[in-house]
Each structure stands twice: as C-alpha cells, then as structure tokens.
Coordinates of C-alpha atoms in Angstrom, one line a residue:
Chain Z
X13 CA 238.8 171.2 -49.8
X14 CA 241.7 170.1 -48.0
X15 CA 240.0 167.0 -46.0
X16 CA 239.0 165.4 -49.4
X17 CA 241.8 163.2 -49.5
X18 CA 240.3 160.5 -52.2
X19 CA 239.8 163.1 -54.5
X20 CA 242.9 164.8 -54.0
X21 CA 245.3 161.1 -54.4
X22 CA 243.0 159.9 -57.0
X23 CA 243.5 163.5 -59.0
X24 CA 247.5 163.2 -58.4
X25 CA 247.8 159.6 -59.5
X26 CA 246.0 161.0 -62.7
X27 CA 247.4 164.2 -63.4
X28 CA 250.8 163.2 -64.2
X29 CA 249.9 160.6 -66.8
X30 CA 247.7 162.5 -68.5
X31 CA 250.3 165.5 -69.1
X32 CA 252.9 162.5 -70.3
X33 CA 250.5 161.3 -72.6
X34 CA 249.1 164.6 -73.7
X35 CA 253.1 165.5 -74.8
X36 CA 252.8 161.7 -76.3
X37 CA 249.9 162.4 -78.6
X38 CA 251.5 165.4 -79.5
X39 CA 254.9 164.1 -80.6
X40 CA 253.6 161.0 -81.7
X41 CA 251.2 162.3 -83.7
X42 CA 252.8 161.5 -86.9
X43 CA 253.3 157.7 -86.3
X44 CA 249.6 157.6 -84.6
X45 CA 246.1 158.9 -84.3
X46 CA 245.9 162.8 -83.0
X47 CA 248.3 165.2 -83.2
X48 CA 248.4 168.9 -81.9
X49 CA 244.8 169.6 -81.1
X50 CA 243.9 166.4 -79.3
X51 CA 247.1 167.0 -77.3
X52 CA 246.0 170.6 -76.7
X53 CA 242.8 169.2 -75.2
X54 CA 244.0 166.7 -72.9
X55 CA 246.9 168.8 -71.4
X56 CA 244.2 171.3 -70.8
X57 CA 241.8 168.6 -69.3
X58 CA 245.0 167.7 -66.7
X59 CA 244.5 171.1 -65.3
X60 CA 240.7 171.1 -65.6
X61 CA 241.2 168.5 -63.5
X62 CA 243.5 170.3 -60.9
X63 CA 241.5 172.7 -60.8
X64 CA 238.1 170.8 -60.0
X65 CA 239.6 169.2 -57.0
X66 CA 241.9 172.4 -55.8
X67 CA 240.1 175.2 -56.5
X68 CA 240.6 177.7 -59.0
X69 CA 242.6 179.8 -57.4
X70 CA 245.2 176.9 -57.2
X71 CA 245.0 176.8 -60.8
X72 CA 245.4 180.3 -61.5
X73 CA 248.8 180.4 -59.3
X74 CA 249.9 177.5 -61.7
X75 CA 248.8 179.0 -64.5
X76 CA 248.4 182.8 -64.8
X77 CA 245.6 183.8 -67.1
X78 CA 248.3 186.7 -68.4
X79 CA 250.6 184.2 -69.6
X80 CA 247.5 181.7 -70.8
X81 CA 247.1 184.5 -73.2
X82 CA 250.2 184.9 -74.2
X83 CA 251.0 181.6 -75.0
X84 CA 248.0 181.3 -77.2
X85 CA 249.5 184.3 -79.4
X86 CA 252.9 182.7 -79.5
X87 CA 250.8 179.6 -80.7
X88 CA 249.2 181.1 -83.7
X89 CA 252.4 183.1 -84.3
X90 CA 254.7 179.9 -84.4
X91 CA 252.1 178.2 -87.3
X92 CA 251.9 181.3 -89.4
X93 CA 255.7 182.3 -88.6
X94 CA 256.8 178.8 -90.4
X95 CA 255.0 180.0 -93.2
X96 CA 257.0 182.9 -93.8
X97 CA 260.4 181.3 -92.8
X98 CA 259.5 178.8 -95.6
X99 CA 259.0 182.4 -98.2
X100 CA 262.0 183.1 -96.6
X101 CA 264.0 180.2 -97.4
X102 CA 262.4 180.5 -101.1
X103 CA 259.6 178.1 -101.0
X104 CA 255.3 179.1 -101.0
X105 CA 253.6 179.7 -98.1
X106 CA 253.5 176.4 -95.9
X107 CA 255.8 174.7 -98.3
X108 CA 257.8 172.5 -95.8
X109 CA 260.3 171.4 -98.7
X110 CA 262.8 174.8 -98.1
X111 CA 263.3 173.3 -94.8
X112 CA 265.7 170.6 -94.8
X113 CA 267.8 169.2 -97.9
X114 CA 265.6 165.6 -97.5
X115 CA 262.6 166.3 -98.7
X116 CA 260.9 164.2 -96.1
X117 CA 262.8 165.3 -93.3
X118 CA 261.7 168.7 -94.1
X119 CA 258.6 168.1 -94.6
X120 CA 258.6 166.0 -91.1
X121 CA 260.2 169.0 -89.7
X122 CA 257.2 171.6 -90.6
X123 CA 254.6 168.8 -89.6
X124 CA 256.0 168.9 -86.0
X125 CA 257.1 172.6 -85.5
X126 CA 253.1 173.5 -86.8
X127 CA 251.9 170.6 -85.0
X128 CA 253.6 172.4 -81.7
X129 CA 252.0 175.8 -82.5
X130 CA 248.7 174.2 -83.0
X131 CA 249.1 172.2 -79.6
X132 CA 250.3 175.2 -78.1
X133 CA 247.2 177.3 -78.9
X134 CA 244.7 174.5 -78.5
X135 CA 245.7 174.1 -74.5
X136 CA 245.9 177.3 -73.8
X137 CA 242.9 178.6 -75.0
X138 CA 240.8 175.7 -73.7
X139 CA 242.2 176.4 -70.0
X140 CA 241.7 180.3 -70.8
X141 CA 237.9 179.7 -71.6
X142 CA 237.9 177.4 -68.6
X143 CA 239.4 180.0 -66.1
X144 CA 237.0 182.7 -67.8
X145 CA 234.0 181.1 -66.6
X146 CA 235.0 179.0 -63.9
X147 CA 236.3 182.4 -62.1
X148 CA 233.0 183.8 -62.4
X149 CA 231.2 181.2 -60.0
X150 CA 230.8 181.3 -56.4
X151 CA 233.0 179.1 -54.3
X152 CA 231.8 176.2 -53.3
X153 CA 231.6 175.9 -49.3
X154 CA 232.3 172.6 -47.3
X155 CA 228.7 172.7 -46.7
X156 CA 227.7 171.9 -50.4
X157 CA 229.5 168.7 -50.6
Chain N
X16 CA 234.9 138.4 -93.1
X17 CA 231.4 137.8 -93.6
X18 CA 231.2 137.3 -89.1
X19 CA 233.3 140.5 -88.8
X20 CA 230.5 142.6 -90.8
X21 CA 228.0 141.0 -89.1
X22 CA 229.5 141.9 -85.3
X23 CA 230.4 145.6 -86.5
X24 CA 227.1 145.6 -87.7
X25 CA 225.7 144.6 -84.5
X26 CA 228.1 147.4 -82.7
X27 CA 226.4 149.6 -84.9
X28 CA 222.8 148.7 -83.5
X29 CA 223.6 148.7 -80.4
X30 CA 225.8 152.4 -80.4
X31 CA 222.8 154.2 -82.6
X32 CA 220.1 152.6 -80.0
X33 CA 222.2 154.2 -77.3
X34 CA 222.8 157.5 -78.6
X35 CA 218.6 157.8 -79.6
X36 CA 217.9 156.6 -75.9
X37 CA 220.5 159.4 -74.8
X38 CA 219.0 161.9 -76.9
X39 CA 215.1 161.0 -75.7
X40 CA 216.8 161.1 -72.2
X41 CA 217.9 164.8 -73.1
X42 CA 214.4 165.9 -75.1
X43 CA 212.4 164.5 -71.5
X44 CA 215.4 165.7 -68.5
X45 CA 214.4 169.0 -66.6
X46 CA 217.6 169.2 -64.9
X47 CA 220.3 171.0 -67.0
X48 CA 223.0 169.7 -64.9
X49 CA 222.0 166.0 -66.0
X50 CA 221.3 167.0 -70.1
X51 CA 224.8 168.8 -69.5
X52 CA 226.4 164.9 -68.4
X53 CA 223.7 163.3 -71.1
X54 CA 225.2 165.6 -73.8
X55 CA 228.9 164.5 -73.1
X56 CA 227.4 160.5 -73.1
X57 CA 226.3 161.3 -76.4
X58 CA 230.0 162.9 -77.5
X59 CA 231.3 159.4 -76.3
X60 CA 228.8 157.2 -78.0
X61 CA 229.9 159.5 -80.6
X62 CA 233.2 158.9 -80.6
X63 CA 232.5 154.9 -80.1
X64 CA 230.8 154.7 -83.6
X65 CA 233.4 157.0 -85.0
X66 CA 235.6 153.8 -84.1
X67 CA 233.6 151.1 -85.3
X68 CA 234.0 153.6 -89.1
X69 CA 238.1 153.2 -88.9
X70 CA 238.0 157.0 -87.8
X71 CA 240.2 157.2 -85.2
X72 CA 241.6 160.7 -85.3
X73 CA 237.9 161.8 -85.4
X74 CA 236.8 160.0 -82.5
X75 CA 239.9 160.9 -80.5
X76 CA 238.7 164.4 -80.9
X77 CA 235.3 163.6 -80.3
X78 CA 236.2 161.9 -77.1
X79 CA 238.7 164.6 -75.8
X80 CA 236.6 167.8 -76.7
X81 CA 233.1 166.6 -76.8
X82 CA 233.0 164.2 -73.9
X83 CA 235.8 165.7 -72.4
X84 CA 236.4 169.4 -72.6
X85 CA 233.0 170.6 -73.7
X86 CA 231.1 168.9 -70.7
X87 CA 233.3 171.0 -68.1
X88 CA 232.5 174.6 -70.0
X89 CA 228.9 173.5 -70.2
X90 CA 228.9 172.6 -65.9
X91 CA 230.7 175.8 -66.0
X92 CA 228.2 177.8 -68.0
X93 CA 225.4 176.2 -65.7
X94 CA 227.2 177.4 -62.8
X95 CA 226.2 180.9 -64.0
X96 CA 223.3 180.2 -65.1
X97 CA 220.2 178.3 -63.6
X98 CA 220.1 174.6 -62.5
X99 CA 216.4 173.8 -63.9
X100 CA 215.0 174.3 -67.7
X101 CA 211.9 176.7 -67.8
X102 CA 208.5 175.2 -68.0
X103 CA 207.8 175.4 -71.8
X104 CA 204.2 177.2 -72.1
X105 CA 203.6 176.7 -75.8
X106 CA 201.8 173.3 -77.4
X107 CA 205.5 171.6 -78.5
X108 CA 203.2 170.9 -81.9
X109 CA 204.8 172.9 -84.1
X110 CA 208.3 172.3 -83.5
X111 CA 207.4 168.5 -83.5
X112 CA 205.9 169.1 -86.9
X113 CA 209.0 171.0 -88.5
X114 CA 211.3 168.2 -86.7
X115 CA 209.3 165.6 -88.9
X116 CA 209.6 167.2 -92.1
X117 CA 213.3 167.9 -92.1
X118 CA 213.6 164.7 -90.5
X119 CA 211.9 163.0 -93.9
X120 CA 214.3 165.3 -96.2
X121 CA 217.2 164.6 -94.9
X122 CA 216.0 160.7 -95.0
X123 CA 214.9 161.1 -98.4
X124 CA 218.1 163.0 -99.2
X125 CA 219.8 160.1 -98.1
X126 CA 218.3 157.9 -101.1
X127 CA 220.1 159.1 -103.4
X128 CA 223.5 158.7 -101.9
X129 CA 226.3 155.7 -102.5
X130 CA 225.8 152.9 -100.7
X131 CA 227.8 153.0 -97.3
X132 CA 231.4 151.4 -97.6
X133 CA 231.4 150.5 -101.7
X134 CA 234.2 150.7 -103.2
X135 CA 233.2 153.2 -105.7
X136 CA 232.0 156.0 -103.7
X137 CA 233.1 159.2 -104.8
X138 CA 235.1 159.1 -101.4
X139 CA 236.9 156.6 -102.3
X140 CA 238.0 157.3 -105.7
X141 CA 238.2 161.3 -105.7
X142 CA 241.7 162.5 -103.6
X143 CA 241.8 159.7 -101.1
X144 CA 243.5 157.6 -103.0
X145 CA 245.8 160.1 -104.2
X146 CA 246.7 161.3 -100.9
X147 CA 247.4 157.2 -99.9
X148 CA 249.6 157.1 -102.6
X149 CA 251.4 160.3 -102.5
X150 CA 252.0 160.4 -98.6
X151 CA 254.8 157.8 -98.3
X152 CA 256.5 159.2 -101.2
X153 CA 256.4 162.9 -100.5
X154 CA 255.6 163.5 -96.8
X155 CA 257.0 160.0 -95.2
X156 CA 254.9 159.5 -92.3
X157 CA 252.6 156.9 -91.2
X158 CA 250.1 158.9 -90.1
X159 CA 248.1 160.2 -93.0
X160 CA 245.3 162.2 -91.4
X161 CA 248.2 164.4 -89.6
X162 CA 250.2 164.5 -93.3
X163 CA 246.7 165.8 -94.8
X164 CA 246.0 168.3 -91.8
X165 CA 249.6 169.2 -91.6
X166 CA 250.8 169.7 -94.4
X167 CA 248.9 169.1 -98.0
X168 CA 246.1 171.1 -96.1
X169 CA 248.3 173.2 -93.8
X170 CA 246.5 176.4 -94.6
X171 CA 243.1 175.2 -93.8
X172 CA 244.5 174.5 -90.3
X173 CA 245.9 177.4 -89.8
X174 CA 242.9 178.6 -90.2
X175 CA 241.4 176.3 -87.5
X176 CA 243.9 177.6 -84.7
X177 CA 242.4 181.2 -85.7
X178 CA 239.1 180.3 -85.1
X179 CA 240.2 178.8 -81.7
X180 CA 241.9 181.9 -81.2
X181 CA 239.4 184.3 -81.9
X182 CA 237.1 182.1 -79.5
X183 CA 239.3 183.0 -77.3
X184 CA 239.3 186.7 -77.6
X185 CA 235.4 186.5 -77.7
X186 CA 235.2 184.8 -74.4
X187 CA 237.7 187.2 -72.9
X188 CA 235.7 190.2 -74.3
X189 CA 232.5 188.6 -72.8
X190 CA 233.5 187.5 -69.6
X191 CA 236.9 189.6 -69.2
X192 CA 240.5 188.9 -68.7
X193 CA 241.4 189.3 -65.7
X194 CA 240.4 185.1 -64.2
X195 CA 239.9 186.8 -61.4
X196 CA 236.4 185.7 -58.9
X197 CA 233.7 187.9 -59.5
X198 CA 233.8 188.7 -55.5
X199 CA 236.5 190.3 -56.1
X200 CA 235.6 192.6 -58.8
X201 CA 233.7 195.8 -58.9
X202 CA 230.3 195.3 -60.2

C-alpha cells in the first residue's frame, strides 16, 4: 500500500494526536469526562488506525500479540493488586484511605493508579480482538482498491 | 430558560428522527458492509442525544466504542464472513407481530414512570444527591462520574475490566493467539 500517499500523511497527521489525547483522557479523567476505559479505546483506535492504512503485519511488528496479552494481565493485576496493598496497609478492599495520610490525596491516588490498570486493560484487549480477527482475513491486493 | 427547553427539545426531534431513519435504513439494507457503517451512525446519534441528557461520560463511551471501536470488529467480522444478508424465505409476519406487542409493553410500561427531568424522580432524590454532596468532601475531585466508578463503586469496575478480560480470552480461544494470517497457519 505504499503508493497511497493521502492515506498514509492523513493517518500520520492523526495518529499522534490521538495517542496525546488518549493519555489526556486518561490522566485527566478526574477533572473531566472519561477516564480509563475511554482512553483505552482511543489509544487502541490510534493503532486500529495504523493498521488500516499499513497493513497488519505493520501492526503486529509494533505491537506483538504476546506482549498485547501480557499487558492485559498486568492490567487487571494492577486494579485488583491495589486492593490488596490497601488490606495490606490496614484498610478494606478498595479502600483508597490507607494510601496517603490526606485523605483526598489518597483517595486521588487509588483513583489514578486503578484508572491506569483499567486503561491499561481496556487498550490492550481492544487491539488483541482487533489483531485476532483482522489476522484472519486475506490481504487485500492493489487490485481491490 | 423557557427557549433553551424548547431548542433541546427540538435537538431531541431531530436526533430520535435520525436514529429511526437509521434503523429503517438497517431493517431494509441487504448489504452487511453498509448495516455494519449504519450501525456505528446509530452509536453516534447515540452518543449525540446522550449529550443533549448532560451525559457526557456516557456518550464519550458511546462515541469511542460504539461508533468507534465496535464498527472496525464488525468490518472485521464481515471480512470473514459474507458481504450480502441471505434472502429471508419466511413471511416476516410473525416477527412483525411480536415486535408490536413488546413494542406496546414497553410503551405502556413507560406510563407509569416519573415524568422525564422532575425534580422528584427517584433518580434524583435516592444516592445522587448523596454522592454530590459527599464527593467534594471525601474523594476531592471534580469529576464525579469517575469518583463513583473509581472509587465508591470500585469493585463493580473491577468487575468490568474482568469481563473485558475474559472477552479477551474467549476471542483468543475462538480465533487463537498466535495474530498470525491464516496463510500462514496449518489448516
């Protein structure tokens, strides 16, 4: 797909602002509407959109399925690990307030870390399902444009 | 006040007139490729009136995953599958019939709730309030909806990122794990 040059400029002039304001919604998300999952979704749709235009073999070189995977775990891990650092620290499950002396700042402090876990998991798995099937179609020759 | 109503209320018209047309367009379209595209149209006319109800988290999600996300698996799913609906060969009579008459209940179901937007719905006077007025005190961010998900209801949404999890796993055990094209595989 090499010759397609609109589609390729137009994808890099877009690509880049949506990963800045994927990572936006996500660390904004306390001060403004979304949070982890709508980040999730749009960093995914950055490389959705990579991948459209180059191929998905492009978009597996980027991004290994393996490590899709993985990241997905560590996701879910880092949500239901603050949970037990919090039993740790002597508080319920989820119960932010063992995490910083200020009661706010802790509970600011759990909002983001599971925010980042959810974010985390979100993306990944959207781009995993993505790759599943999108690996399983033919690819497309110059003569199907 | 009274002209604000009046244009959201026109908005309203005007997004619900859309989003029937869309879904007539769906009902009468052949081609799955188009009632894929027609499907995300409706996600963002969706996510529109979800605006126009002060839900903005909800329509950001609508927008992202339902216009967004959920269009691409479906082109993808079509990829794999065929490009044209099969002829129906049954009357659509019956189907048409049981449309109507859950159509009716869920109208007549409707009559019996709160009027849309009073100030006394149950919705506004059950936790919602409490969670307006506990939020600055006790969590300290702006953003409520994210306070709610986050953190009052943190275990619900840890059960959310398990489910999307688990999606996960049943599309890799489906389709497989390897990303790799299907030339390439032994089959």
């Amino acid at each position: 797909m090499e010759h397609h040059s609109i589609l390729r400029v137009v994808s890099k002039l877009l690509i880049p602002p949506m990963l800045v304001y994927a990572l936006y919604v996500q660390f904004h998300g306390e001060y403004s509407p979304g949070g982890g999952f709508q980040a999730g979704v749009v960093f995914a749709a950055a490389f959705v959109l990579y991948s459209l235009v180059h191929g998905i073999d492009a978009l597996t070189k980027v991004a290994p399925p393996r490590i899709l995977h993985i990241l997905a775990g560590i996701g879910v891990l880092i949500f239901a690990g603050t949970g037990l650092v919090t039993i740790a620290l002597g508080d319920a499950y989820l119960g932010y307030y063992a995490l910083a002396e200020n009661p706010q700042h802790a509970q600011e402090w759990g909002i983001v870390v599971v925010e980042l876990g959810v974010g985390m998991t979100v993306a990944t798995v959207m781009l995993s399902i993505f790759i599943a099937f999108a690996s399983h179609t033919r690819k497309l020759d110059n003569k199907d444009w | 006040m009274n002209a604000n109503l009046v244009g959201i209320a026109i908005i309203d018209i005007v997004f619900f007139t859309l989003l029937v047309l869309t879904a007539v367009a769906i009902i009468r379209q052949r081609s799955l490729f188009a009632v894929a595209m027609l499907s995300g149209v409706f996600s963002l006319l969706s996510a529109g009136l979800f605006v126009t109800l002060d839900a903005m988290d909800v329509a950001f999600t609508e927008a992202a995953v339902g216009a967004g996300i959920s269009t691409v698996l479906m082109l993808g799913t079509l990829a794999l599958t065929d490009k044209d609906e099969m002829k129906r060969k049954r009357s659509a009579l019956l189907p048409l019939l049981v449309c109507f008459v859950a159509g009716a209940a869920l109208i007549y179901g409707t009559l019996d709730m709160p009027p849309f937007g009073a100030a006394d719905n149950p919705v506004q006077t059950h936790v919602a309030p409490e969670y307006i007025e506990r939020t600055p005190a006790e969590i300290g961010i702006p953003n409520i909806v994210a306070a709610v998900l986050a953190s009052y209801r943190g275990f619900d949404t840890m059960g959310e990122v398990v489910v999307v999890f688990a999606a996960l796993v049943g599309v890799l055990l489906m389709l497989g794990t390897t990303g790799r094209p299907s030339g390439k595989r032994k089959e």
